[in-house]
Amino acid sequence: MPVYQLGHVDNLRICVVMVGLPARGKSLIAQKIVRYLSWLSISTKCFSVGSYRRKESAQPPAQFFDPSNEDGLHIRGQAFEEAITDMLAWFNNSNGTVGILDASNTTRERRERVLKIMRENKIEPMFLESFCENDEMVRSNILDVNATSPDYKGLPSDVAINDMYEKIKYYERSYEPMELSNDSDLTFIKLVNVNSEIIINRIESYMESRIAYYVMNLHIRPRYIWLSRHGESQYNLEGKIGGDADLSERGFKYAQKLPDLVKQYIKDHEKLTVWTSTLKRTKQTAQYLTYPKKSWKALDELDAGSCDGLTYEEIAERFPEDFKARDDNKFEYRYRGGESYRDVIIRLEPIIMELENQENILIITHQAVLRCIYAYFMNVPQEESPWMSIPLHTLIRLEPRAYETLVTRIKADIPAVSTYKEKGTSKLGESSNPSKSMVGEVIATSSSADKK
Amino acid sequence: MPVYQLGHVDNLRICVVMVGLPARGKSLIAQKIVRYLSWLSISTKCFSVGSYRRKESAQPPAQFFDPSNEDGLHIRGQAFEEAITDMLAWFNNSNGTVGILDASNTTRERRERVLKIMRENKIEPMFLESFCENDEMVRSNILDVNATSPDYKGLPSDVAINDMYEKIKYYERSYEPMELSNDSDLTFIKLVNVNSEIIINRIESYMESRIAYYVMNLHIRPRYIWLSRHGESQYNLEGKIGGDADLSERGFKYAQKLPDLVKQYIKDHEKLTVWTSTLKRTKQTAQYLTYPKKSWKALDELDAGSCDGLTYEEIAERFPEDFKARDDNKFEYRYRGGESYRDVIIRLEPIIMELENQENILIITHQAVLRCIYAYFMNVPQEESPWMSIPLHTLIRLEPRAYETLVTRIKADIPAVSTYKEKGTSKLGESSNPSKSMVGEVIATSSSADKK
């Protein structure tokens, strides 16, 4: 049972109804909202009418979407009904909080139908329209959709692109954008050209304003987010957790090497800002970097309360029940007088919000905090995130893309102890061996989409 | 030196340029933003052109605002220049971050002038228009203005009201509201009827989006915010700080009496939600209340780190330098491995945001946290807030009004130790004597406006 959820008012259920022509980034926005709210433990699910339609018609040509095509209309109508039925079942049976209806919903008639169903089921409808008249943005979205949508899998890209433009034309004929003049009684957010302009109408609950605030901070400018744990600390050497120890000798070596690692990727004219926690080991790790720096208390390590300064063996010995409880549910377990992973996520929320708004950032922080930030960008499920291995002396580069985040791990080739504790043991892992890899060698690349 | 400031990107300076006819709540919104950002330690100041004008013309009649009145034009122009000059000086000499220009700025010409000056001085202009066509709201604002503005001090209210309507008419003649069609290149927020509709254009920085998020959550529905510390705890009896102790016997008595105290003010049909921290003493205090409850980790007491569980005398003995440092700057002092008041404020920010959005809430929390929340509503300066006396077994009722917050303190007549430590001592105050006052007696009423 969650102790509390930010903005989760009792029994409030919201259906975010996407609105917009094809290739306006609706699915992307829907997925980002799902990822963000899920990360905050708010039960959220996206219901894509397109996926239901694909069960009947996997790769229909543009003509399928011609409003005079009766077969097409019937299948699409059925897909809509199935998506709605499943969403209502999910709200009722799985205690859903925010359901997202990912469909074009371009006509007022269709939106009124959604409205009616939601109100009958005591679900607050919030319309979220992505409106875009910028040809360049639309074209870039079309390329994205063609590269990622199952509708175009295996088709030559010029065929797919033309088909997409034709499909859009069919939708344009009946498109009725949301307008303050006509829709003033509805709760809606209208994004114009991503978020260069936003219209917000009748936002009443805190949850709705949070969703609005989140989409307000999204941007599509390319950038990298760099993550690193602090260099090996004296406490790491002694196997102790928490504290505010100095770096070890090898930790200092990592700090000295960090500027070179970063410079391999960030050109001189590119901007970068370094964020650290308020603890010595992260500031010492950042000390040779010449970029602007900012230290955040919200980036401090998970507070181990009474266990601060102990080794895992000591914790197992002194607090055997707590030790087991933490293994059983590491995400929810709160150290006596300290924090749980859930607590850390809540305090990281402003960091994530600012990260969404910023461009290149390098974050030097601690194991648990880094796991939580990584989990957000890589969409790692809650129960897995506390068990991820994020070794010392490794720089991680995240590249957020439309439908995935690319990740590159760059090893510094400076040995360090392992701080990874396997479930059910009180022993730490093997010392991470300085392999024969080159300094700055990329040891792994992967993407958040791999997990799907 | 602040360790970090939420959303304060280096060197970013913003001028919030208010726009709107008289009696549209501009000054109220401006003051709320000042209070909110100042509470977050973001250097913010409001420059009201009206106050500068009053130096020359204290109580001008409506005709003064007739655009064909040359004297009036001259004096108003001068007031505008003085306000701008002082604002620029403040940005440059006092490291200002957010300056608010409180004036009507109803013409495009005037706004372009402000824009030009701000851009020349590398200050980002963000326009914030309050647009309101709801006659009822305008009338209610006129009554507020007449009651509080020095322009109408001492005048009979019917005279003042008529004058105000006449003044508004002069402004209406040349009013050019902000519009997406004409002002699409400007950063602006347009609030329609408080916030039932919001248009946001070209918000680029995190700070701007935070201001937008804040005004998005404001409402003007009447409500009360109730505050109480937990009942006296075992640790309070022993003079220890921190920990997670149970209530003392007297603390339980307070918990038992709390429902009656609340019921004197909250009628049966009125809604109330109770928020507690995650610590036992606040949950035990709330246990006899039958309203919906929610517990927040963000409401936990200031973390005293290494000093947790010690008495002030023990702290003075074991950490004499820390003890003195904390006395010297209690707001900034961060306990070893723990928190400062500044840290608590940062984690309370989502609580304040949700509080702005909610209606009746009763918060049962801890001394330091309560001081911070109280400081926000009562506009208490940062350096004073850690020294405020907020005794045990006292219920506080806050009533946010347009330009002030009314406060009522209700004593439960159950004795408790004093936990107030005076500056420069390690002794706690005298035991708070059960006076001869009646149960639930109002022992003090005051208002945030008293401080001005």
Tab-separated table of N, CA, C and O in Angstrom, chain B residues 289-368:
chain	number	residue	atom	x	y	z
B	289	LEU	N	-10.549	11.706	14.586
B	289	LEU	CA	-11.239	12.510	13.569
B	289	LEU	C	-11.818	11.574	12.521
B	289	LEU	O	-11.166	10.611	12.113
B	290	THR	N	-13.049	11.856	12.102
B	290	THR	CA	-13.721	10.906	11.201
B	290	THR	C	-13.697	11.360	9.742
B	290	THR	O	-14.378	10.803	8.907
B	291	TYR	N	-12.936	12.396	9.445
B	291	TYR	CA	-12.854	12.884	8.060
B	291	TYR	C	-11.865	12.021	7.253
B	291	TYR	O	-11.053	11.318	7.841
B	292	PRO	N	-11.914	12.108	5.909
B	292	PRO	CA	-10.914	11.385	5.114
B	292	PRO	C	-9.499	11.859	5.483
B	292	PRO	O	-9.304	13.033	5.771
B	293	LYS	N	-8.570	10.910	5.465
B	293	LYS	CA	-7.197	11.234	5.890
B	293	LYS	C	-6.181	10.847	4.835
B	293	LYS	O	-6.400	9.921	4.069
B	294	LYS	N	-5.060	11.530	4.867
B	294	LYS	CA	-3.985	11.256	3.925
B	294	LYS	C	-2.680	11.541	4.654
B	294	LYS	O	-2.569	12.566	5.343
B	295	SER	N	-1.698	10.639	4.558
B	295	SER	CA	-0.433	10.927	5.225
B	295	SER	C	0.667	11.178	4.201
B	295	SER	O	0.728	10.524	3.171
B	296	TRP	N	1.469	12.176	4.470
B	296	TRP	CA	2.499	12.644	3.538
B	296	TRP	C	3.875	12.555	4.204
B	296	TRP	O	4.063	13.123	5.271
B	297	LYS	N	4.813	11.952	3.523
B	297	LYS	CA	6.206	11.974	4.006
B	297	LYS	C	6.729	13.417	4.013
B	297	LYS	O	7.544	13.797	4.863
B	298	ALA	N	6.255	14.217	3.068
B	298	ALA	CA	6.709	15.612	2.973
B	298	ALA	C	6.310	16.428	4.199
B	298	ALA	O	6.822	17.519	4.411
B	299	LEU	N	5.393	15.895	5.023
B	299	LEU	CA	5.010	16.609	6.248
B	299	LEU	C	5.790	16.127	7.474
B	299	LEU	O	5.552	16.593	8.586
B	300	ASP	N	6.710	15.191	7.294
B	300	ASP	CA	7.528	14.729	8.427
B	300	ASP	C	8.375	15.878	8.981
B	300	ASP	O	8.694	16.828	8.273
B	301	GLU	N	8.729	15.753	10.264
B	301	GLU	CA	9.496	16.811	10.919
B	301	GLU	C	10.862	17.001	10.259
B	301	GLU	O	11.407	16.066	9.662
B	302	LEU	N	11.386	18.215	10.350
B	302	LEU	CA	12.744	18.530	9.917
B	302	LEU	C	13.685	17.445	10.448
B	302	LEU	O	13.663	17.119	11.637
B	303	ASP	N	14.481	16.890	9.575
B	303	ASP	CA	15.360	15.779	9.945
B	303	ASP	C	16.586	16.330	10.671
B	303	ASP	O	17.375	17.080	10.092
B	304	ALA	N	16.752	15.951	11.934
B	304	ALA	CA	17.853	16.488	12.732
B	304	ALA	C	19.140	15.683	12.579
B	304	ALA	O	20.119	15.931	13.288
B	305	GLY	N	19.157	14.723	11.661
B	305	GLY	CA	20.389	13.984	11.353
B	305	GLY	C	21.038	13.395	12.592
B	305	GLY	O	20.387	12.687	13.372
B	306	SER	N	22.307	13.722	12.794
B	306	SER	CA	23.061	13.169	13.936
B	306	SER	C	22.470	13.589	15.274
B	306	SER	O	22.780	12.986	16.300
B	307	CYS	N	21.671	14.647	15.285
B	307	CYS	CA	21.121	15.134	16.554
B	307	CYS	C	19.769	14.511	16.888
B	307	CYS	O	19.183	14.816	17.941
B	308	ASP	N	19.273	13.661	15.989
B	308	ASP	CA	17.976	13.037	16.213
B	308	ASP	C	17.984	12.280	17.538
B	308	ASP	O	18.896	11.496	17.816
B	309	GLY	N	16.987	12.525	18.374
B	309	GLY	CA	16.871	11.820	19.651
B	309	GLY	C	17.627	12.472	20.799
B	309	GLY	O	17.567	11.995	21.928
B	310	LEU	N	18.321	13.580	20.521
B	310	LEU	CA	19.052	14.266	21.594
B	310	LEU	C	18.215	15.417	22.161
B	310	LEU	O	17.286	15.905	21.528
B	311	THR	N	18.583	15.877	23.355
B	311	THR	CA	17.991	17.105	23.890
B	311	THR	C	18.858	18.275	23.426
B	311	THR	O	20.004	18.084	22.997
B	312	TYR	N	18.303	19.502	23.515
B	312	TYR	CA	19.108	20.663	23.110
B	312	TYR	C	20.364	20.770	23.971
B	312	TYR	O	21.422	21.168	23.491
B	313	GLU	N	20.240	20.410	25.238
B	313	GLU	CA	21.430	20.465	26.104
B	313	GLU	C	22.511	19.505	25.631
B	313	GLU	O	23.697	19.830	25.612
B	314	GLU	N	22.070	18.301	25.221
B	314	GLU	CA	23.050	17.329	24.716
B	314	GLU	C	23.689	17.824	23.412
B	314	GLU	O	24.885	17.645	23.187
B	315	ILE	N	22.870	18.455	22.574
B	315	ILE	CA	23.417	18.970	21.311
B	315	ILE	C	24.462	20.047	21.610
B	315	ILE	O	25.567	20.044	21.056
B	316	ALA	N	24.114	20.969	22.537
B	316	ALA	CA	25.033	22.054	22.884
B	316	ALA	C	26.349	21.495	23.412
B	316	ALA	O	27.424	22.051	23.187
B	317	GLU	N	26.247	20.369	24.109
B	317	GLU	CA	27.432	19.767	24.712
B	317	GLU	C	28.271	19.003	23.677
B	317	GLU	O	29.474	19.157	23.608
B	318	ARG	N	27.559	18.207	22.853
B	318	ARG	CA	28.302	17.349	21.922
B	318	ARG	C	28.732	18.071	20.653
B	318	ARG	O	29.741	17.734	20.060
B	319	PHE	N	27.912	18.986	20.200
B	319	PHE	CA	28.238	19.694	18.937
B	319	PHE	C	28.170	21.204	19.177
B	319	PHE	O	27.337	21.904	18.590
B	320	PRO	N	29.043	21.726	20.058
B	320	PRO	CA	28.910	23.142	20.434
B	320	PRO	C	28.970	24.089	19.226
B	320	PRO	O	28.225	25.075	19.161
B	321	GLU	N	29.816	23.784	18.251
B	321	GLU	CA	29.940	24.694	17.107
B	321	GLU	C	28.679	24.671	16.252
B	321	GLU	O	28.210	25.707	15.788
B	322	ASP	N	28.174	23.467	16.045
B	322	ASP	CA	26.936	23.355	15.278
B	322	ASP	C	25.811	24.092	15.990
B	322	ASP	O	25.000	24.766	15.367
B	323	PHE	N	25.788	23.949	17.308
B	323	PHE	CA	24.713	24.552	18.082
B	323	PHE	C	24.718	26.063	17.902
B	323	PHE	O	23.689	26.683	17.675
B	324	LYS	N	25.925	26.625	17.926
B	324	LYS	CA	26.038	28.074	17.748
B	324	LYS	C	25.695	28.458	16.302
B	324	LYS	O	24.978	29.429	16.052
B	325	ALA	N	26.207	27.678	15.352
B	325	ALA	CA	25.939	27.983	13.940
B	325	ALA	C	24.440	27.999	13.672
B	325	ALA	O	23.930	28.826	12.935
B	326	ARG	N	23.730	27.081	14.297
B	326	ARG	CA	22.287	27.015	14.076
B	326	ARG	C	21.600	28.252	14.664
B	326	ARG	O	20.694	28.812	14.061
B	327	ASP	N	22.075	28.676	15.853
B	327	ASP	CA	21.512	29.895	16.442
B	327	ASP	C	21.778	31.110	15.558
B	327	ASP	O	20.940	31.990	15.424
B	328	ASP	N	22.957	31.132	14.940
B	328	ASP	CA	23.330	32.288	14.126
B	328	ASP	C	22.496	32.394	12.855
B	328	ASP	O	22.160	33.477	12.413
B	329	ASN	N	22.203	31.257	12.247
B	329	ASN	CA	21.391	31.294	11.025
B	329	ASN	C	20.545	30.035	10.964
B	329	ASN	O	20.875	29.060	10.305
B	330	LYS	N	19.455	30.094	11.702
B	330	LYS	CA	18.638	28.900	11.877
B	330	LYS	C	17.967	28.491	10.570
B	330	LYS	O	17.666	27.318	10.361
B	331	PHE	N	17.717	29.448	9.674
B	331	PHE	CA	17.058	29.119	8.416
B	331	PHE	C	17.972	28.284	7.519
B	331	PHE	O	17.543	27.310	6.910
B	332	GLU	N	19.236	28.663	7.472
B	332	GLU	CA	20.171	27.983	6.568
B	332	GLU	C	20.842	26.770	7.206
B	332	GLU	O	21.350	25.902	6.506
B	333	TYR	N	20.922	26.739	8.534
B	333	TYR	CA	21.693	25.672	9.177
B	333	TYR	C	21.124	24.296	8.857
B	333	TYR	O	19.949	24.029	9.085
B	334	ARG	N	21.988	23.436	8.346
B	334	ARG	CA	21.567	22.072	8.058
B	334	ARG	C	22.226	21.127	9.061
B	334	ARG	O	23.450	21.074	9.170
B	335	TYR	N	21.400	20.386	9.821
B	335	TYR	CA	21.954	19.400	10.750
B	335	TYR	C	22.860	18.429	10.003
B	335	TYR	O	22.561	18.082	8.849
B	336	ARG	N	23.924	17.976	10.623
B	336	ARG	CA	24.787	16.955	10.003
B	336	ARG	C	23.934	15.773	9.569
B	336	ARG	O	23.272	15.162	10.411
B	337	GLY	N	23.965	15.480	8.297
B	337	GLY	CA	23.179	14.354	7.786
B	337	GLY	C	21.677	14.601	7.821
B	337	GLY	O	20.879	13.686	7.621
B	338	GLY	N	21.289	15.840	8.092
B	338	GLY	CA	19.861	16.147	8.195
B	338	GLY	C	19.471	17.322	7.316
B	338	GLY	O	20.038	17.514	6.248
B	339	GLU	N	18.510	18.085	7.792
B	339	GLU	CA	17.943	19.137	6.949
B	339	GLU	C	18.030	20.518	7.588
B	339	GLU	O	18.186	20.659	8.794
B	340	SER	N	17.880	21.525	6.745
B	340	SER	CA	17.722	22.911	7.185
B	340	SER	C	16.258	23.311	6.955
B	340	SER	O	15.515	22.593	6.290
B	341	TYR	N	15.878	24.477	7.480
B	341	TYR	CA	14.544	25.003	7.177
B	341	TYR	C	14.366	25.176	5.673
B	341	TYR	O	13.306	24.916	5.119
B	342	ARG	N	15.430	25.646	5.012
B	342	ARG	CA	15.340	25.815	3.564
B	342	ARG	C	14.991	24.486	2.890
B	342	ARG	O	14.157	24.431	1.976
B	343	ASP	N	15.644	23.406	3.339
B	343	ASP	CA	15.371	22.085	2.753
B	343	ASP	C	13.902	21.694	2.947
B	343	ASP	O	13.274	21.128	2.060
B	344	VAL	N	13.385	21.998	4.142
B	344	VAL	CA	11.993	21.636	4.430
B	344	VAL	C	11.051	22.384	3.486
B	344	VAL	O	10.102	21.817	2.950
B	345	ILE	N	11.357	23.654	3.252
B	345	ILE	CA	10.494	24.445	2.366
B	345	ILE	C	10.461	23.845	0.965
B	345	ILE	O	9.399	23.743	0.345
B	346	ILE	N	11.605	23.423	0.476
B	346	ILE	CA	11.640	22.857	-0.876
B	346	ILE	C	10.761	21.604	-0.945
B	346	ILE	O	10.007	21.412	-1.888
B	347	ARG	N	10.835	20.764	0.098
B	347	ARG	CA	10.010	19.558	0.015
B	347	ARG	C	8.522	19.834	0.287
B	347	ARG	O	7.655	19.021	-0.025
B	348	LEU	N	8.246	21.007	0.897
B	348	LEU	CA	6.847	21.364	1.147
B	348	LEU	C	6.180	21.984	-0.070
B	348	LEU	O	4.964	22.192	-0.085
B	349	GLU	N	6.940	22.294	-1.084
B	349	GLU	CA	6.390	23.038	-2.223
B	349	GLU	C	5.183	22.335	-2.862
B	349	GLU	O	4.158	22.978	-3.114
B	350	PRO	N	5.254	21.004	-3.101
B	350	PRO	CA	4.055	20.359	-3.662
B	350	PRO	C	2.854	20.415	-2.717
B	350	PRO	O	1.711	20.431	-3.156
B	351	ILE	N	3.133	20.448	-1.410
B	351	ILE	CA	2.049	20.562	-0.425
B	351	ILE	C	1.370	21.925	-0.582
B	351	ILE	O	0.144	22.027	-0.600
B	352	ILE	N	2.158	22.967	-0.712
B	352	ILE	CA	1.599	24.311	-0.879
B	352	ILE	C	0.794	24.375	-2.177
B	352	ILE	O	-0.300	24.938	-2.218
B	353	MET	N	1.340	23.776	-3.236
B	353	MET	CA	0.641	23.807	-4.518
B	353	MET	C	-0.700	23.099	-4.391
B	353	MET	O	-1.717	23.598	-4.849
B	354	GLU	N	-0.701	21.933	-3.744
B	354	GLU	CA	-1.973	21.223	-3.593
B	354	GLU	C	-2.915	21.981	-2.647
B	354	GLU	O	-4.119	22.025	-2.873
B	355	LEU	N	-2.341	22.602	-1.613
B	355	LEU	CA	-3.166	23.394	-0.688
B	355	LEU	C	-3.858	24.545	-1.412
B	355	LEU	O	-5.012	24.864	-1.129
B	356	GLU	N	-3.138	25.202	-2.330
B	356	GLU	CA	-3.750	26.307	-3.081
B	356	GLU	C	-4.954	25.810	-3.870
B	356	GLU	O	-5.921	26.519	-4.065
B	357	ASN	N	-4.853	24.552	-4.334
B	357	ASN	CA	-5.905	23.999	-5.174
B	357	ASN	C	-7.092	23.459	-4.368
B	357	ASN	O	-8.209	23.399	-4.852
B	358	GLN	N	-6.824	23.048	-3.122
B	358	GLN	CA	-7.848	22.378	-2.316
B	358	GLN	C	-8.776	23.352	-1.608
B	358	GLN	O	-8.547	24.554	-1.619
B	359	GLU	N	-9.785	22.777	-0.941
B	359	GLU	CA	-10.654	23.631	-0.120
B	359	GLU	C	-10.303	23.423	1.360
B	359	GLU	O	-9.171	23.658	1.734
B	360	ASN	N	-11.234	22.959	2.212
B	360	ASN	CA	-10.908	22.857	3.646
B	360	ASN	C	-9.945	21.704	3.957
B	360	ASN	O	-10.268	20.554	3.701
B	361	ILE	N	-8.826	22.033	4.556
B	361	ILE	CA	-7.830	21.016	4.902
B	361	ILE	C	-7.388	21.256	6.347
B	361	ILE	O	-7.193	22.399	6.758
B	362	LEU	N	-7.244	20.171	7.101
B	362	LEU	CA	-6.638	20.250	8.433
B	362	LEU	C	-5.305	19.512	8.376
B	362	LEU	O	-5.265	18.317	8.046
B	363	ILE	N	-4.234	20.216	8.680
B	363	ILE	CA	-2.897	19.620	8.626
B	363	ILE	C	-2.383	19.392	10.040
B	363	ILE	O	-2.281	20.345	10.820
B	364	ILE	N	-2.089	18.145	10.366
B	364	ILE	CA	-1.501	17.846	11.674
B	364	ILE	C	-0.052	17.465	11.435
B	364	ILE	O	0.238	16.433	10.824
B	365	THR	N	0.848	18.327	11.898
B	365	THR	CA	2.246	18.079	11.570
B	365	THR	C	3.141	18.542	12.720
B	365	THR	O	2.703	18.574	13.871
B	366	HIS	N	4.360	18.921	12.414
B	366	HIS	CA	5.397	19.124	13.424
B	366	HIS	C	5.817	20.603	13.466
B	366	HIS	O	5.583	21.345	12.525
B	367	GLN	N	6.513	20.959	14.560
B	367	GLN	CA	6.845	22.359	14.801
B	367	GLN	C	7.497	23.059	13.600
B	367	GLN	O	7.004	24.076	13.117
B	368	ALA	N	8.595	22.498	13.094
B	368	ALA	CA	9.331	23.199	12.036
B	368	ALA	C	8.515	23.259	10.752
B	368	ALA	O	8.480	24.287	10.070
